[in-house]
Short mmCIF file of C-alpha atoms in Angstrom, two decimals:
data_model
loop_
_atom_site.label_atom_id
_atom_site.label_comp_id
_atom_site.label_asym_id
_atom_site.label_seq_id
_atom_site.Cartn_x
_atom_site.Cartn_y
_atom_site.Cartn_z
CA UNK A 355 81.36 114.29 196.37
CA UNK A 356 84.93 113.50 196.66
CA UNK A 357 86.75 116.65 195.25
CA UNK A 358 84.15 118.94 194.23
CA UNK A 359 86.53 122.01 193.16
CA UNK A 360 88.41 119.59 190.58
CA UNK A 361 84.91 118.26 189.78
CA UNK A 362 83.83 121.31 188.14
CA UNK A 363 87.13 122.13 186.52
CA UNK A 364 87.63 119.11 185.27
CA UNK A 365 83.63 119.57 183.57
CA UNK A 366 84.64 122.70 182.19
CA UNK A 367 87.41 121.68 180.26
CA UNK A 368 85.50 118.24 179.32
CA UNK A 369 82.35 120.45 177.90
CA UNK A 370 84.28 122.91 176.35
CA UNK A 371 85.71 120.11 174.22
CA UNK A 372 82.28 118.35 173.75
CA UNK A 373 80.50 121.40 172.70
CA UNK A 374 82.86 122.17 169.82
CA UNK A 375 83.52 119.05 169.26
CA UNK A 376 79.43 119.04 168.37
CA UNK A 377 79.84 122.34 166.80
CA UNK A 378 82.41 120.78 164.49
CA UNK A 379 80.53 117.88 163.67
CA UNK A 380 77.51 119.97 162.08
CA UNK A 381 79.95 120.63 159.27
CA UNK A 382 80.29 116.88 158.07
CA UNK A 383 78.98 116.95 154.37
CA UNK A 384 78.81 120.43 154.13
CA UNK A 385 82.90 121.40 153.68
CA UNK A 386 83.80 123.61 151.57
CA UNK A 387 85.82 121.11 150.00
CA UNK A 388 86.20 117.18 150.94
CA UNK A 389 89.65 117.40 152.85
CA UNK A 390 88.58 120.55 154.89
CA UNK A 391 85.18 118.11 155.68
CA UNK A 392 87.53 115.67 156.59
CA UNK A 393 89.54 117.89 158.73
CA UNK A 394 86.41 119.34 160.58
CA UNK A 395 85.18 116.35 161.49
CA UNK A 396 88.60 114.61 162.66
CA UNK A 397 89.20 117.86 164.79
CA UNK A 398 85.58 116.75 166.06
CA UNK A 399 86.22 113.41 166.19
CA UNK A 400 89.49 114.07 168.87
CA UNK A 401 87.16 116.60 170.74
CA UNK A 402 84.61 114.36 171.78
CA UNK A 403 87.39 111.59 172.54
CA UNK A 404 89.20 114.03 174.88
CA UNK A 405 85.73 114.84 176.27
CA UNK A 406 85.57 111.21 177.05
CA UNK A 407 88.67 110.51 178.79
CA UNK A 408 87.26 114.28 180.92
CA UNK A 409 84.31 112.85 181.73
CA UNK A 410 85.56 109.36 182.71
CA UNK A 411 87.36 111.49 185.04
CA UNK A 412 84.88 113.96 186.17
CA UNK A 413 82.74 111.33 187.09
CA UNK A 414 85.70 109.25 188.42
CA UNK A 415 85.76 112.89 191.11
CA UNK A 416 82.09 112.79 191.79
CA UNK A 417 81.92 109.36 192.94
CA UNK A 418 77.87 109.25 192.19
CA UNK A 419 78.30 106.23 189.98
CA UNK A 420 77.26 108.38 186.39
CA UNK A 421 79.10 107.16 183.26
CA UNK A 422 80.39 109.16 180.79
CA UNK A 423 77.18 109.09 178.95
CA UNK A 424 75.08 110.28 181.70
CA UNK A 425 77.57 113.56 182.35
CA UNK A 426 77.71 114.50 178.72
CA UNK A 427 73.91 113.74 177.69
CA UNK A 428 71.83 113.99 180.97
CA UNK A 429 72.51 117.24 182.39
CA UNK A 430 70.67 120.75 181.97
CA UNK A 431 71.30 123.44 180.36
CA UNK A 432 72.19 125.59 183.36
CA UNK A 433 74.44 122.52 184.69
CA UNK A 434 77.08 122.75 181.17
CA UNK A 435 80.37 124.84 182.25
CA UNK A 436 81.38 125.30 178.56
CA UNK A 437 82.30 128.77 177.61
CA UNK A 438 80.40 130.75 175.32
CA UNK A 439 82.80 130.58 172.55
CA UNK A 440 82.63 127.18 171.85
CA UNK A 441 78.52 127.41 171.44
CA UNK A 442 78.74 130.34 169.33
CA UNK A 443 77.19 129.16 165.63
CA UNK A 444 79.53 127.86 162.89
CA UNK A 445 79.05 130.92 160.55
CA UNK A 446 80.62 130.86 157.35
CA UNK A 447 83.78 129.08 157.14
CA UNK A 448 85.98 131.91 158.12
CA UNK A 449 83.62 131.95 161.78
CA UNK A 450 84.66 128.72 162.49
CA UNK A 451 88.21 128.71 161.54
CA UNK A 452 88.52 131.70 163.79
CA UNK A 453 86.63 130.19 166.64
CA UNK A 454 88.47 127.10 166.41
CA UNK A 455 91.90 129.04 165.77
CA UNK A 456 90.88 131.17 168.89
CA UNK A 457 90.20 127.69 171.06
CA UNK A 458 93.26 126.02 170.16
CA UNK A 459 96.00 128.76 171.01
CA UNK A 460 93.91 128.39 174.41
CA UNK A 461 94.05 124.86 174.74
CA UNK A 462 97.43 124.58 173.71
CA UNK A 463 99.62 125.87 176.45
CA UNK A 464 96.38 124.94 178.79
CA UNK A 465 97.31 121.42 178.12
CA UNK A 466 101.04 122.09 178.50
CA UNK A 467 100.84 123.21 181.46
CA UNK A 468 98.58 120.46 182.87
CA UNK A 469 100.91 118.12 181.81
CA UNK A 470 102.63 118.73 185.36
CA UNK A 471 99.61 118.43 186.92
CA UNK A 472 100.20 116.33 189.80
CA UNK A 473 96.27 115.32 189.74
CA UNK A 474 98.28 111.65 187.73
CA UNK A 475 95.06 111.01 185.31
CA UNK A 476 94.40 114.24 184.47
CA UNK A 477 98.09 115.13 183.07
CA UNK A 478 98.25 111.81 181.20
CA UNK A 479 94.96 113.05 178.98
CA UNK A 480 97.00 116.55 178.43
CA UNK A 481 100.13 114.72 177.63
CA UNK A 482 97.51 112.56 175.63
CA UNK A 483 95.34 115.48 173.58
CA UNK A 484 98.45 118.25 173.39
CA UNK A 485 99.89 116.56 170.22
CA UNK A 486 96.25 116.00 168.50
CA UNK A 487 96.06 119.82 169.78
CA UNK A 488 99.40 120.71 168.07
CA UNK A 489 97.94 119.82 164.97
CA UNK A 490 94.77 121.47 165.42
CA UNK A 491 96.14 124.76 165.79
CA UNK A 492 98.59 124.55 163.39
CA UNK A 493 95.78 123.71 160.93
CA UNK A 494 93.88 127.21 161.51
CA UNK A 495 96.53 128.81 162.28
CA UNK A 496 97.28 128.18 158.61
CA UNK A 497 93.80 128.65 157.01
CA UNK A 498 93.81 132.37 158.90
CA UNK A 499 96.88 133.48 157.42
CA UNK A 500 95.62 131.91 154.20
CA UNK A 501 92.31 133.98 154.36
CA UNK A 502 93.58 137.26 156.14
CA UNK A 503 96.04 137.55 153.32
CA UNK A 504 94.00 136.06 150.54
CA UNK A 505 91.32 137.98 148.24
CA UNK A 506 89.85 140.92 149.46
CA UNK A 507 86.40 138.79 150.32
CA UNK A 508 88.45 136.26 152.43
CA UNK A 509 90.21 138.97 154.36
CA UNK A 510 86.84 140.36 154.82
CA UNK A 511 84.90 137.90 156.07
CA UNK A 512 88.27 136.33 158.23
CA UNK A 513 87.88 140.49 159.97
CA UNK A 514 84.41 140.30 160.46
CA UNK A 515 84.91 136.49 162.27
CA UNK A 516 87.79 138.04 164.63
CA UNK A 517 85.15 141.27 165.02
CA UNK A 518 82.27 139.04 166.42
CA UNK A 519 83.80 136.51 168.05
CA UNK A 520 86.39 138.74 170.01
CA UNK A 521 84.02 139.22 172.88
CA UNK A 522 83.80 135.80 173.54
CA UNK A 523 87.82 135.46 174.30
CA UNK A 524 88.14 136.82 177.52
CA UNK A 525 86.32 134.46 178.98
CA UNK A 526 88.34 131.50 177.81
CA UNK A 527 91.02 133.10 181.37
CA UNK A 528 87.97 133.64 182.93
CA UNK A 529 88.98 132.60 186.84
CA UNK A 530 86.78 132.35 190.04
CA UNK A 531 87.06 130.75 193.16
CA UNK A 532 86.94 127.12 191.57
CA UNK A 533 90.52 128.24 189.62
CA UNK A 534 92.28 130.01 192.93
CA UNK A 535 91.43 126.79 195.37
CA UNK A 536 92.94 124.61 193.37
CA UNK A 537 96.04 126.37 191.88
CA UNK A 538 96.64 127.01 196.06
CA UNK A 539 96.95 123.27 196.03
CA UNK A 540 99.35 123.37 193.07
CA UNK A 541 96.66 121.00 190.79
CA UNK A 542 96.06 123.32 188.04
CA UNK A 543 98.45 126.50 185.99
CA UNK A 544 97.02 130.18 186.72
CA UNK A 545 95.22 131.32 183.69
CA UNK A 546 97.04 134.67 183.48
CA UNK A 547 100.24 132.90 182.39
CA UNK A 548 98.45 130.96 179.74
CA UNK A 549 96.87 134.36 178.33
CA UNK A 550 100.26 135.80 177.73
CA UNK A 551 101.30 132.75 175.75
CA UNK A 552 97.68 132.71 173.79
CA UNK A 553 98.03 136.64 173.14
CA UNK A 554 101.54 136.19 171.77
CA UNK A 555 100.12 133.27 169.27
CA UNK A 556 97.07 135.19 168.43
CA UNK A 557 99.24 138.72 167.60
CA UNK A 558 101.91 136.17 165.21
CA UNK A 559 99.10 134.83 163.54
CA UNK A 560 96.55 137.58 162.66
CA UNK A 561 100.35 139.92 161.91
CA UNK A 562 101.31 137.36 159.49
CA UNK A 563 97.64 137.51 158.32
CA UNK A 564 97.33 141.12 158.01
CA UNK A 565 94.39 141.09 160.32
CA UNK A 566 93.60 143.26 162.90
CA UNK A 567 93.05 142.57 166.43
CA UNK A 568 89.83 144.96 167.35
CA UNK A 569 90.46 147.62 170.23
CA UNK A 570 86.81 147.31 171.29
CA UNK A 571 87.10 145.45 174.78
CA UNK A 572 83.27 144.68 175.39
CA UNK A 573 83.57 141.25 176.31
CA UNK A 574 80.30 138.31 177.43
CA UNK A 575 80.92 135.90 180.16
CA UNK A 576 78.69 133.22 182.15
CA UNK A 577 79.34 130.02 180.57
CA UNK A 578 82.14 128.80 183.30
CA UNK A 579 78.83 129.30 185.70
CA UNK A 580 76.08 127.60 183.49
CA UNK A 581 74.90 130.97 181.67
CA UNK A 582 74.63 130.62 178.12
CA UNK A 583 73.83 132.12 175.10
CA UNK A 584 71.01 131.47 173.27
CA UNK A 585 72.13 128.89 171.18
CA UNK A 586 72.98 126.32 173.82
CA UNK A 587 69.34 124.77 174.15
CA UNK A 588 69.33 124.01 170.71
CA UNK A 589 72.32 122.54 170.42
CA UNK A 590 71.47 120.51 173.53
CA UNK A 591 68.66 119.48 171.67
CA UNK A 592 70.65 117.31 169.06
CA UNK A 593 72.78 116.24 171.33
CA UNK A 594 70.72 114.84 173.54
CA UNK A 595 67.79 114.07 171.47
CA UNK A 596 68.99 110.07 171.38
CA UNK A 597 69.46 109.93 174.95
CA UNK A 598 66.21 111.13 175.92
CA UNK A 599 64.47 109.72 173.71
CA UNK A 600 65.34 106.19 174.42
CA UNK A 601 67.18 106.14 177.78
CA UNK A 602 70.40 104.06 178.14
CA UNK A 603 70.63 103.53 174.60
CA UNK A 604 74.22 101.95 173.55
CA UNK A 605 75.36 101.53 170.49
CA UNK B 666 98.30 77.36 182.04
CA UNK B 667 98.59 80.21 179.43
CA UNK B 668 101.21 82.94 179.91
CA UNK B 669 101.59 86.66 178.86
CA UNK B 670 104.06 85.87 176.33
CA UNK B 671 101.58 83.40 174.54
CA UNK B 672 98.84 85.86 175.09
CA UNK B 673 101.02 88.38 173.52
CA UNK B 674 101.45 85.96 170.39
CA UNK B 675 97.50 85.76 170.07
CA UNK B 676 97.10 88.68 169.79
CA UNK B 677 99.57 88.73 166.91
CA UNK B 678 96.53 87.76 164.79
CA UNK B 679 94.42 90.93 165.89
CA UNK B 680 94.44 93.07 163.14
CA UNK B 681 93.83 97.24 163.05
CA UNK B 682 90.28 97.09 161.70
CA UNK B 683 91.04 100.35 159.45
CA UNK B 684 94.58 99.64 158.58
CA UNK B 685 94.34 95.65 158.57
CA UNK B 686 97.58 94.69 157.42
CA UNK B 687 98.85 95.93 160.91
CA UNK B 688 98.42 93.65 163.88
CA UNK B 689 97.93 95.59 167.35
CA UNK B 690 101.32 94.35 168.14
CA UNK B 691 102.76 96.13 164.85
CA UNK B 692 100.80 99.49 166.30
CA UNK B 693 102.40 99.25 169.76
CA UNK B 694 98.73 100.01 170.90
CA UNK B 695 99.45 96.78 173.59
CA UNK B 696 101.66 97.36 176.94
CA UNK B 697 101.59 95.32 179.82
CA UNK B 698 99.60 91.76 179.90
CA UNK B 699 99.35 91.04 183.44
CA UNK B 700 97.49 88.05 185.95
CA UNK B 701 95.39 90.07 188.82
CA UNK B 702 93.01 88.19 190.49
CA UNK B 703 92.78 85.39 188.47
CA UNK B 704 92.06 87.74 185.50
CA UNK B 705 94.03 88.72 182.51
CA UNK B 706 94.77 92.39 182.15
CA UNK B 707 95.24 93.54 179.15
CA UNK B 708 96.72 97.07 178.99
CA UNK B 709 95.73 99.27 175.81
CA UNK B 710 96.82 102.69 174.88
CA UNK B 711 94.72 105.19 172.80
CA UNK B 712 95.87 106.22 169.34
CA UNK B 713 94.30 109.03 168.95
CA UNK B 714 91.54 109.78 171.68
CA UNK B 715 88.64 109.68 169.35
CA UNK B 716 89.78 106.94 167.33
CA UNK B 717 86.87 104.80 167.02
CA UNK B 718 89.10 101.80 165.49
CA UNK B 719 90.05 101.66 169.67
CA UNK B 720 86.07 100.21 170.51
CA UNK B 721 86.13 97.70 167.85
CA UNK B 722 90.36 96.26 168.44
CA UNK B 723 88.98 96.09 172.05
CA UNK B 724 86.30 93.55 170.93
CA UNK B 725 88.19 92.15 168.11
CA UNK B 726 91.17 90.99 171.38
CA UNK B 727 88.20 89.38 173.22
CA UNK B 728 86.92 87.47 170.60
CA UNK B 729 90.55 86.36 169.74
CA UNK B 730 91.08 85.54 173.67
CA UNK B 731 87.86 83.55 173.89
CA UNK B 732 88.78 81.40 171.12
CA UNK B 733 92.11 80.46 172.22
CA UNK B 734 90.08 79.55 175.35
CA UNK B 735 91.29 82.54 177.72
CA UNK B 736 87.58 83.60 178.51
CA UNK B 737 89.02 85.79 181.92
CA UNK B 738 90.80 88.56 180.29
CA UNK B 739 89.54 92.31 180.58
CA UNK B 740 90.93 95.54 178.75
CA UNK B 741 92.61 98.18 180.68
CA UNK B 742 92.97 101.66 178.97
CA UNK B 743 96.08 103.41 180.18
CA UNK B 744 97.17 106.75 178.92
CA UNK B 745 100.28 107.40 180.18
CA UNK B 746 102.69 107.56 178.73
CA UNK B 747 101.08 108.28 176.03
CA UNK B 748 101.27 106.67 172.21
CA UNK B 749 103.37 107.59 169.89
CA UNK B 750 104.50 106.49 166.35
CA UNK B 751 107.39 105.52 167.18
CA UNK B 752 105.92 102.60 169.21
CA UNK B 753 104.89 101.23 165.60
CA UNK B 754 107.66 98.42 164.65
CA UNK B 755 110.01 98.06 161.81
CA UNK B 756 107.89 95.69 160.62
CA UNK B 757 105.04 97.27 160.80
CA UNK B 758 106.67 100.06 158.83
CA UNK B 759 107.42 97.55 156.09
CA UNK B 760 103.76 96.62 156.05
CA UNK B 761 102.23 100.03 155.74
CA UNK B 762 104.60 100.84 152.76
CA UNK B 763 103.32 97.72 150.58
CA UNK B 764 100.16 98.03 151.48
CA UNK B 765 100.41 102.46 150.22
CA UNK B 766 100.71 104.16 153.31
CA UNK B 767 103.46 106.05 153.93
CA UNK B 768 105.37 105.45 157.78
CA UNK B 769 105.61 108.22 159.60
CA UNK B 770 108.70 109.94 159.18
CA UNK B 771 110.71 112.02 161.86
CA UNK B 772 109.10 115.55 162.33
CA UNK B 773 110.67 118.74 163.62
CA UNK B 774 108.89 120.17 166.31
CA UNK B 775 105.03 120.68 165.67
CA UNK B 776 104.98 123.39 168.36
CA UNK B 777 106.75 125.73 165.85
CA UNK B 778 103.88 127.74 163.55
CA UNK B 779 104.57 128.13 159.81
CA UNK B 780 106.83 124.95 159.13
CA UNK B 781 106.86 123.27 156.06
CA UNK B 782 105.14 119.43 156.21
CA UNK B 783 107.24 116.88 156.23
CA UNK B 784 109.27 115.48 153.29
CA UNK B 785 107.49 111.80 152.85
CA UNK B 786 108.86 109.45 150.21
CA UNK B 787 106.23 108.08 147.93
CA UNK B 788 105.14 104.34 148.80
CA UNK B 789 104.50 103.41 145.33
CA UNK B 790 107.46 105.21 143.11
CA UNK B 791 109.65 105.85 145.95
CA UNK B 792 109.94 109.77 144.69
CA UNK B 793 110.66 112.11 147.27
CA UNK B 794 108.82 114.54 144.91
CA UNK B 795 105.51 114.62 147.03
CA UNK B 796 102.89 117.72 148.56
CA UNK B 797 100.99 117.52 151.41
CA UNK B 798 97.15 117.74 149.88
CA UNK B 799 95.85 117.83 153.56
CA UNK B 800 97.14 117.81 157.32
CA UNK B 801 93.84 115.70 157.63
CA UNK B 802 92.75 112.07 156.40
CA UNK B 803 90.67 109.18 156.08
CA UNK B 804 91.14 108.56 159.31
CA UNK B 805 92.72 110.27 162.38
CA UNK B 806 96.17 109.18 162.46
CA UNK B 807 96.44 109.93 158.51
CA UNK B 808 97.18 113.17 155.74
CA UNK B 809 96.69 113.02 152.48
CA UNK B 810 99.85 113.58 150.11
CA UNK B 811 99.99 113.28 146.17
CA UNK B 812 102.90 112.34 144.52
CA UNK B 813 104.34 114.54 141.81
CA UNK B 814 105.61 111.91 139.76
CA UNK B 815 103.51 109.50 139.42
CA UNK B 816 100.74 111.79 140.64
CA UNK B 817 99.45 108.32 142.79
CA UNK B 818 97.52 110.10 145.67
CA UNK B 819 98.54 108.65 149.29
CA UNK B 820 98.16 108.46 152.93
CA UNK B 821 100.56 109.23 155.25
CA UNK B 822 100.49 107.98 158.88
CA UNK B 823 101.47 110.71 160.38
CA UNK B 824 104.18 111.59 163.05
CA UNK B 825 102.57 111.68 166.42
CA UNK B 826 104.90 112.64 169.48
#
């Protein structure tokens, strides 16, 4: 192993991205309407291509000859750093709009602020994905105003997604000794700064969308370590079901 | 002996396989073309980074290569700096609008929430009278508009910076 500490982080942002990039993808054909399919799927579609250019570099770190293939398809369960937000089921519409919206006020100044990375490869794919991420967030950003101050049933349901997914957001500035080694060597931004700046995006939003942020802090964490929720095996199941069922398969 | 600049004007006659009236040079999606090691290197940048158009205009350039006879020549992917649509030429502008896709036109700032989508002429009436239908196309580098004219529904490449 040749940097083992930006190994890992580098695989947490990379499955992070492929996860709800996969997540994403279970919505193609079943939109609510054709240009929100369309938009699902494209948000997918630069997911998993981020997740490449992660994993090109991940295993570019580990120096044990994998492929991209082999990091995102051939691993265990226990061995995916992803957090538990991005596994969480699609829901109704309103559940993945906020999940997404949640992801991409995170991502956002994440990828700003790896843009000065000195780690060369890894700031050119945040310099790459930040504008396919401005768009992204502007997109939910829009739909949650849209359905926080739509009908009553809209509201409703865009409450209830904020309600239940809340407890998963803490863990998106989840930091352990992976996160402090390397921002001593000045590689990566400290998470705390890039919670301010996702707080202040979140409170805009869900104001303009008379929504409410909840007060309850109880909060699930263990993804960043390989801990996952019970939906993970099954959706490592689909993903991987081509892989292991005929290994090395191209297409 | 070939040379970059010739190599260059091959791959003139590679064409976008989802937008095929523009070449790769059009896109800007080609930087350096370089000798190393007796091997040409031929430096792509990603559109978007899950544009799958990027597998198949990698192919597409070594087919074109091997029949002009250049059978050494290898892709390189560089990211950085990283594409934008302002690397697409004038030409290539000109091209898009015939063929009913709107150029991308100069956006404000993305970063800032709530702004209105850009104003984007029509490419078949010329009316400035357009709405954005969706932020989100047919493919990834495209939004749908409608025109409110002649109601002729659109893509727009859209601004990427």
């Amino acid at each position: 192993m040749q940097d083992q500490a930006l190994f890992e982080y580098v695989l947490r942002l990379a499955d992070d991205s492929l996860i709800l990039g996969q997540r994403l993808g279970e919505w193609c054909g079943h939109g609510p309407i054709l240009e929100e399919d369309i938009a699902l799927t494209n948000i997918s579609l630069d997911l998993i291509g981020q997740a490449i250019s992660l994993y090109d570099l991940a295993s570019e770190l580990e120096g044990a000859g994998k492929n991209h293939d082999q990091l995102a398809y051939l691993r265990f369960e226990n061995e995916y750093k992803n957090v538990l937000l991005v596994e969480q089921p699609n829901g109704d519409f309103a559940m993945t709009i906020l999940r997404q919206f949640f992801f991409d006020a995170f991502r956002l100044p994440l990828y700003e602020a790896l843009m000065q990375s000195p780690v060369a490869q890894l700031a050119a794919i945040a310099a790459k994905s930040v504008k396919e991420t401005r768009y992204h967030l502007k997109h939910t950003s829009e739909w949650v105003i849209r359905m926080g101050d739509g009908t009553d049933e809209s509201h409703e349901r865009a409450q209830a997604a904020i309600d239940h997914l809340w407890r998963y957001t803490s863990e998106l500035f989840f930091e352990d000794n992976i996160d402090e080694q390397l921002q001593e060597r000045q590689l990566v931004p400290s998470l705390k700064g890039i919670q301010a700046n996702w707080m202040e995006t979140v409170k805009a939003v869900l104001s303009e969308a008379t929504l409410t942020i909840p007060t309850n802090n109880w909060k699930f964490e263990g993804g960043r370590q390989g801990r996952h929720s019970e939906h993970m095996g099954y959706i490592l199941a689909d993903l991987q079901y081509m892989q292991r069922a005929y290994p090395n398969m191209e297409w | 002996m070939v040379n970059a600049a010739q190599i260059r004007n091959y791959l003139e006659e590679v064409s976008d396989p989802e937008i095929p009236v523009l070449t790769i040079i059009d896109l800007g999606v080609v930087q350096e073309i370089y000798l190393a090691d007796h091997i040409w290197i031929i430096e792509l940048t990603p559109t978007y980074s899950g544009c799958p158009a990027m597998q198949q205009i990698e192919v597409d350039l070594l087919a074109k290569l091997q029949e002009k006879g250049i059978a050494n020549a290898q892709v390189k992917h560089v990211l950085s700096p990283a594409w934008t649509t302002d690397w697409i030429s004038e030409e290539g502008r000109q091209k898009l609008r015939m063929y009913g896709i709107a150029p991308p036109v100069n956006e404000s700032d993305k970063s800032t929430l709530f702004a209105e989508p850009p104003r984007v002429a029509c490419p078949k009436c010329n009316s400035m009278e357009t709405r954005m239908v969706s932020l989100f196309g047919s493919t990834a580098c495209k939004a749908q508009y409608q025109c409110k004219q002649c109601l002729e529904p659109f893509d727009y490449f859209k601004c990427l910076k």
